[in-house]
PDB file of C-alpha atoms in Angstrom:
ATOM      1  CA  UNK A 251     -55.894   0.991 -10.179  1.00  0.00           C
ATOM      2  CA  UNK A 252     -54.992  -2.138 -12.124  1.00  0.00           C
ATOM      3  CA  UNK A 253     -54.787  -5.473 -10.375  1.00  0.00           C
ATOM      4  CA  UNK A 254     -52.414  -8.139 -11.629  1.00  0.00           C
ATOM      5  CA  UNK A 255     -53.414 -11.750 -11.702  1.00  0.00           C
ATOM      6  CA  UNK A 256     -51.599 -13.675  -8.984  1.00  0.00           C
ATOM      7  CA  UNK A 257     -49.732 -15.846 -11.480  1.00  0.00           C
ATOM      8  CA  UNK A 258     -47.871 -12.756 -12.914  1.00  0.00           C
ATOM      9  CA  UNK A 259     -46.509 -11.535  -9.547  1.00  0.00           C
ATOM     10  CA  UNK A 260     -43.739 -14.166  -9.215  1.00  0.00           C
ATOM     11  CA  UNK A 261     -42.431 -13.319 -12.723  1.00  0.00           C
ATOM     12  CA  UNK A 262     -42.127  -9.626 -11.873  1.00  0.00           C
ATOM     13  CA  UNK A 263     -40.458 -10.434  -8.543  1.00  0.00           C
ATOM     14  CA  UNK A 264     -37.939 -12.673 -10.305  1.00  0.00           C
ATOM     15  CA  UNK A 265     -37.167  -9.891 -12.820  1.00  0.00           C
ATOM     16  CA  UNK A 266     -36.531  -7.400 -10.003  1.00  0.00           C
ATOM     17  CA  UNK A 267     -34.331  -9.863  -8.138  1.00  0.00           C
ATOM     18  CA  UNK A 268     -32.265 -10.592 -11.256  1.00  0.00           C
ATOM     19  CA  UNK A 269     -31.782  -6.853 -11.926  1.00  0.00           C
ATOM     20  CA  UNK A 270     -30.773  -6.221  -8.295  1.00  0.00           C
ATOM     21  CA  UNK A 271     -28.317  -9.131  -8.402  1.00  0.00           C
ATOM     22  CA  UNK A 272     -26.742  -7.765 -11.582  1.00  0.00           C
ATOM     23  CA  UNK A 273     -26.337  -4.284 -10.060  1.00  0.00           C
ATOM     24  CA  UNK A 274     -24.833  -5.779  -6.919  1.00  0.00           C
ATOM     25  CA  UNK A 275     -22.390  -7.894  -8.971  1.00  0.00           C
ATOM     26  CA  UNK A 276     -21.352  -4.814 -10.970  1.00  0.00           C
ATOM     27  CA  UNK A 277     -20.732  -2.778  -7.817  1.00  0.00           C
ATOM     28  CA  UNK A 278     -18.751  -5.605  -6.206  1.00  0.00           C
ATOM     29  CA  UNK A 279     -16.636  -5.965  -9.365  1.00  0.00           C
ATOM     30  CA  UNK A 280     -15.925  -2.215  -9.444  1.00  0.00           C
ATOM     31  CA  UNK A 281     -14.923  -2.200  -5.769  1.00  0.00           C
ATOM     32  CA  UNK A 282     -12.672  -5.224  -6.297  1.00  0.00           C
ATOM     33  CA  UNK A 283     -10.963  -3.503  -9.239  1.00  0.00           C
ATOM     34  CA  UNK A 284     -10.441  -0.310  -7.173  1.00  0.00           C
ATOM     35  CA  UNK A 285      -8.870  -2.341  -4.366  1.00  0.00           C
ATOM     36  CA  UNK A 286      -6.562  -4.211  -6.766  1.00  0.00           C
ATOM     37  CA  UNK A 287      -5.482  -0.974  -8.441  1.00  0.00           C
ATOM     38  CA  UNK A 288      -4.811   0.733  -5.106  1.00  0.00           C
ATOM     39  CA  UNK A 289      -2.856  -2.264  -3.829  1.00  0.00           C
ATOM     40  CA  UNK A 290      -0.757  -2.460  -6.995  1.00  0.00           C
ATOM     41  CA  UNK A 291      -0.048   1.285  -6.768  1.00  0.00           C
ATOM     42  CA  UNK A 292       1.139   0.992  -3.168  1.00  0.00           C
ATOM     43  CA  UNK A 293       3.529  -1.812  -3.909  1.00  0.00           C
ATOM     44  CA  UNK A 294       4.823  -0.198  -7.052  1.00  0.00           C
ATOM     45  CA  UNK A 295       5.602   2.910  -5.009  1.00  0.00           C
ATOM     46  CA  UNK A 296       7.235   0.799  -2.328  1.00  0.00           C
ATOM     47  CA  UNK A 297       9.346  -1.061  -4.873  1.00  0.00           C
ATOM     48  CA  UNK A 298      10.381   2.129  -6.656  1.00  0.00           C
ATOM     49  CA  UNK A 299      11.368   3.839  -3.408  1.00  0.00           C
ATOM     50  CA  UNK A 300      13.305   0.814  -2.283  1.00  0.00           C
ATOM     51  CA  UNK A 301      15.022   0.598  -5.694  1.00  0.00           C
ATOM     52  CA  UNK A 302      16.174   4.220  -5.382  1.00  0.00           C
ATOM     53  CA  UNK A 303      17.740   3.394  -2.049  1.00  0.00           C
ATOM     54  CA  UNK A 304      20.256   1.083  -3.667  1.00  0.00           C
ATOM     55  CA  UNK A 305      22.030   4.036  -5.408  1.00  0.00           C
ATOM     56  CA  UNK A 306      23.599   1.986  -8.207  1.00  0.00           C
ATOM     57  CA  UNK A 307      25.448  -0.383  -5.859  1.00  0.00           C
ATOM     58  CA  UNK A 308      23.288  -3.065  -4.272  1.00  0.00           C
ATOM     59  CA  UNK A 309      22.595  -2.446  -0.590  1.00  0.00           C
ATOM     60  CA  UNK A 310      23.353  -5.500   1.496  1.00  0.00           C
ATOM     61  CA  UNK A 311      21.842  -4.487   4.845  1.00  0.00           C
ATOM     62  CA  UNK A 312      18.653  -2.722   5.883  1.00  0.00           C
ATOM     63  CA  UNK A 313      20.749   0.134   7.284  1.00  0.00           C
ATOM     64  CA  UNK A 314      22.297   0.676   3.856  1.00  0.00           C
ATOM     65  CA  UNK A 315      18.800   0.791   2.357  1.00  0.00           C
ATOM     66  CA  UNK A 316      17.776   3.502   4.816  1.00  0.00           C
ATOM     67  CA  UNK A 317      21.012   5.424   4.245  1.00  0.00           C
ATOM     68  CA  UNK A 318      20.170   5.417   0.541  1.00  0.00           C
ATOM     69  CA  UNK A 319      16.688   6.746   1.268  1.00  0.00           C
ATOM     70  CA  UNK A 320      18.297   9.577   3.231  1.00  0.00           C
ATOM     71  CA  UNK A 321      20.247  10.603   0.129  1.00  0.00           C
ATOM     72  CA  UNK A 322      17.251  10.489  -2.227  1.00  0.00           C
ATOM     73  CA  UNK A 323      14.891  12.750  -0.211  1.00  0.00           C
ATOM     74  CA  UNK A 324      13.003  15.384  -2.279  1.00  0.00           C
ATOM     75  CA  UNK A 325      12.005  18.263   0.028  1.00  0.00           C
ATOM     76  CA  UNK A 326       9.805  19.921  -2.626  1.00  0.00           C
ATOM     77  CA  UNK A 327       7.687  16.764  -2.921  1.00  0.00           C
ATOM     78  CA  UNK A 328       7.319  16.621   0.870  1.00  0.00           C
ATOM     79  CA  UNK A 329       5.855  20.141   1.238  1.00  0.00           C
ATOM     80  CA  UNK A 330       2.534  19.888   3.053  1.00  0.00           C
ATOM     81  CA  UNK A 331       3.066  16.185   3.814  1.00  0.00           C
ATOM     82  CA  UNK A 332       2.790  14.948   7.382  1.00  0.00           C
ATOM     83  CA  UNK A 333       3.416  11.185   7.415  1.00  0.00           C
ATOM     84  CA  UNK A 334       5.061   8.653   9.692  1.00  0.00           C
ATOM     85  CA  UNK A 335       6.479   5.467   8.167  1.00  0.00           C
ATOM     86  CA  UNK A 336       7.457   2.457  10.268  1.00  0.00           C
ATOM     87  CA  UNK A 337       9.389  -0.651   9.196  1.00  0.00           C
ATOM     88  CA  UNK A 338       9.409  -3.856  11.234  1.00  0.00           C
ATOM     89  CA  UNK A 339      12.057  -6.175   9.821  1.00  0.00           C
ATOM     90  CA  UNK A 340      12.663  -9.679  11.141  1.00  0.00           C
ATOM     91  CA  UNK A 341      15.898 -11.638  10.715  1.00  0.00           C
ATOM     92  CA  UNK A 342      19.517 -11.436  11.841  1.00  0.00           C
ATOM     93  CA  UNK A 343      19.940  -7.858  10.551  1.00  0.00           C
ATOM     94  CA  UNK A 344      16.362  -6.884  11.213  1.00  0.00           C
ATOM     95  CA  UNK A 345      14.987  -4.333  13.581  1.00  0.00           C
ATOM     96  CA  UNK A 346      12.728  -1.333  13.501  1.00  0.00           C
ATOM     97  CA  UNK A 347      13.270   1.856  11.517  1.00  0.00           C
ATOM     98  CA  UNK A 348      11.092   4.907  11.045  1.00  0.00           C
ATOM     99  CA  UNK A 349      10.831   8.026   8.908  1.00  0.00           C
ATOM    100  CA  UNK A 350       8.829  11.074   9.993  1.00  0.00           C
ATOM    101  CA  UNK A 351       8.035  13.443   7.106  1.00  0.00           C
ATOM    102  CA  UNK A 352       6.873  16.880   8.224  1.00  0.00           C
ATOM    103  CA  UNK A 353       6.154  19.634   5.685  1.00  0.00           C
ATOM    104  CA  UNK A 354       9.287  19.438   3.536  1.00  0.00           C
ATOM    105  CA  UNK A 355      11.610  17.962   6.145  1.00  0.00           C
ATOM    106  CA  UNK A 356      12.183  14.498   7.543  1.00  0.00           C
ATOM    107  CA  UNK A 357      13.744  12.688  10.443  1.00  0.00           C
ATOM    108  CA  UNK A 358      14.844   9.076  10.324  1.00  0.00           C
ATOM    109  CA  UNK A 359      15.925   6.646  12.991  1.00  0.00           C
ATOM    110  CA  UNK A 360      15.957   3.183  14.456  1.00  0.00           C
ATOM    111  CA  UNK A 361      13.250   2.006  16.793  1.00  0.00           C
ATOM    112  CA  UNK A 362       9.532   2.699  16.966  1.00  0.00           C
ATOM    113  CA  UNK A 363       7.641   5.873  16.131  1.00  0.00           C
ATOM    114  CA  UNK A 364       4.352   6.773  17.803  1.00  0.00           C
ATOM    115  CA  UNK A 365       1.219   6.543  15.652  1.00  0.00           C
ATOM    116  CA  UNK A 366       2.698   5.509  12.283  1.00  0.00           C
ATOM    117  CA  UNK A 367       0.632   6.357   9.193  1.00  0.00           C
ATOM    118  CA  UNK A 368       1.951   3.241   7.428  1.00  0.00           C
ATOM    119  CA  UNK A 369       3.802   0.181   8.741  1.00  0.00           C
ATOM    120  CA  UNK A 370       5.745  -2.182   6.464  1.00  0.00           C
ATOM    121  CA  UNK A 371       6.421  -5.651   7.913  1.00  0.00           C
ATOM    122  CA  UNK A 372       8.846  -8.051   6.222  1.00  0.00           C
ATOM    123  CA  UNK A 373      12.196  -9.798   6.738  1.00  0.00           C
ATOM    124  CA  UNK A 374      15.560  -8.052   6.540  1.00  0.00           C
ATOM    125  CA  UNK A 375      16.535 -10.122   3.506  1.00  0.00           C
ATOM    126  CA  UNK A 376      13.276  -9.466   1.672  1.00  0.00           C
ATOM    127  CA  UNK A 377      13.499  -5.707   2.350  1.00  0.00           C
ATOM    128  CA  UNK A 378      17.057  -5.609   0.967  1.00  0.00           C
ATOM    129  CA  UNK A 379      16.001  -7.730  -2.028  1.00  0.00           C
ATOM    130  CA  UNK A 380      13.089  -5.368  -2.735  1.00  0.00           C
ATOM    131  CA  UNK A 381      15.369  -2.340  -2.473  1.00  0.00           C
ATOM    132  CA  UNK A 382      17.859  -3.927  -4.894  1.00  0.00           C
ATOM    133  CA  UNK A 383      15.142  -4.799  -7.398  1.00  0.00           C
ATOM    134  CA  UNK A 384      15.568  -8.548  -6.896  1.00  0.00           C
ATOM    135  CA  UNK A 385      12.147  -9.022  -5.305  1.00  0.00           C
ATOM    136  CA  UNK A 386       9.032  -7.209  -6.512  1.00  0.00           C
ATOM    137  CA  UNK A 387       6.966  -5.590  -3.778  1.00  0.00           C
ATOM    138  CA  UNK A 388       3.738  -6.851  -5.335  1.00  0.00           C
ATOM    139  CA  UNK A 389       5.022 -10.430  -5.327  1.00  0.00           C
ATOM    140  CA  UNK A 390       6.230 -10.117  -1.735  1.00  0.00           C
ATOM    141  CA  UNK A 391       2.809  -8.823  -0.718  1.00  0.00           C
ATOM    142  CA  UNK A 392       0.831 -11.429  -2.649  1.00  0.00           C
ATOM    143  CA  UNK A 393       2.902 -14.259  -1.163  1.00  0.00           C
ATOM    144  CA  UNK A 394       2.624 -12.910   2.387  1.00  0.00           C
ATOM    145  CA  UNK A 395       6.296 -11.944   2.640  1.00  0.00           C
ATOM    146  CA  UNK A 396       5.353  -8.257   2.962  1.00  0.00           C
ATOM    147  CA  UNK A 397       2.527  -6.845   5.042  1.00  0.00           C
ATOM    148  CA  UNK A 398       1.403  -3.227   4.882  1.00  0.00           C
ATOM    149  CA  UNK A 399      -0.795  -1.567   7.487  1.00  0.00           C
ATOM    150  CA  UNK A 400      -2.187   1.934   7.220  1.00  0.00           C
ATOM    151  CA  UNK A 401      -3.129   4.557   4.671  1.00  0.00           C
ATOM    152  CA  UNK A 402      -2.783   3.649   0.996  1.00  0.00           C
ATOM    153  CA  UNK A 403      -2.514   7.318   0.010  1.00  0.00           C
ATOM    154  CA  UNK A 404       0.363   7.870   2.432  1.00  0.00           C
ATOM    155  CA  UNK A 405       2.116   4.700   1.249  1.00  0.00           C
ATOM    156  CA  UNK A 406       1.902   5.931  -2.371  1.00  0.00           C
ATOM    157  CA  UNK A 407       3.418   9.282  -1.375  1.00  0.00           C
ATOM    158  CA  UNK A 408       6.627   7.508  -0.302  1.00  0.00           C
ATOM    159  CA  UNK A 409       7.704   7.083  -3.928  1.00  0.00           C
ATOM    160  CA  UNK A 410       7.422  10.809  -4.622  1.00  0.00           C
ATOM    161  CA  UNK A 411       9.286  11.853  -1.480  1.00  0.00           C
ATOM    162  CA  UNK A 412      12.085   9.270  -1.789  1.00  0.00           C
ATOM    163  CA  UNK A 413      12.383   8.525  -5.549  1.00  0.00           C
TER     164      UNK A 413
END
C-alpha cells in the first residue's frame, strides 16, 4: 500500500470535486434542454391544433374554435388513444370545454370533465387569437397568458388527432 503525503490529498480532492461539478453541470444542462424541447413541442402542437380549428375563416368565439376542432378530427390518429382534454377560459365569452378521446372516437362538450389528462388555462380572447394564428402558443405560455397542466405526451397528441 502506498501512502500519500498529506499535502497532496487536498489537490486530489479538489480534482474530484471539479470533475463531479462538471458532470453535474452537464446533466443539468441536458435536462434543461429536454424540458425546453418538450415545452416547445407541446405549444407547437397546441398552436397547430388551434390553427386548424379556424378552417380558413377566423373564429371569433371559443365555441367556433371548438366547432372547428369537431370538423378536423382524425379517427385513425386517435386509435388506441385514451385522453381527456379540459379548457378553462376566462373572459366574457369564456367557460369550460372538454374533449374526451377514446380509441378512435371522441366526445366534446361544455363544462368540466372528470380527471383530465391535460388542462389548458387561458382567456377567451387569447384562445381565439391562438386558434386564428394571431398569438403563438409558445409566446402565450412564456408570458403567462397560457398555462398547461398534465401530460406533455398527451398534449402533443392533440395536434395529430385534430390537425
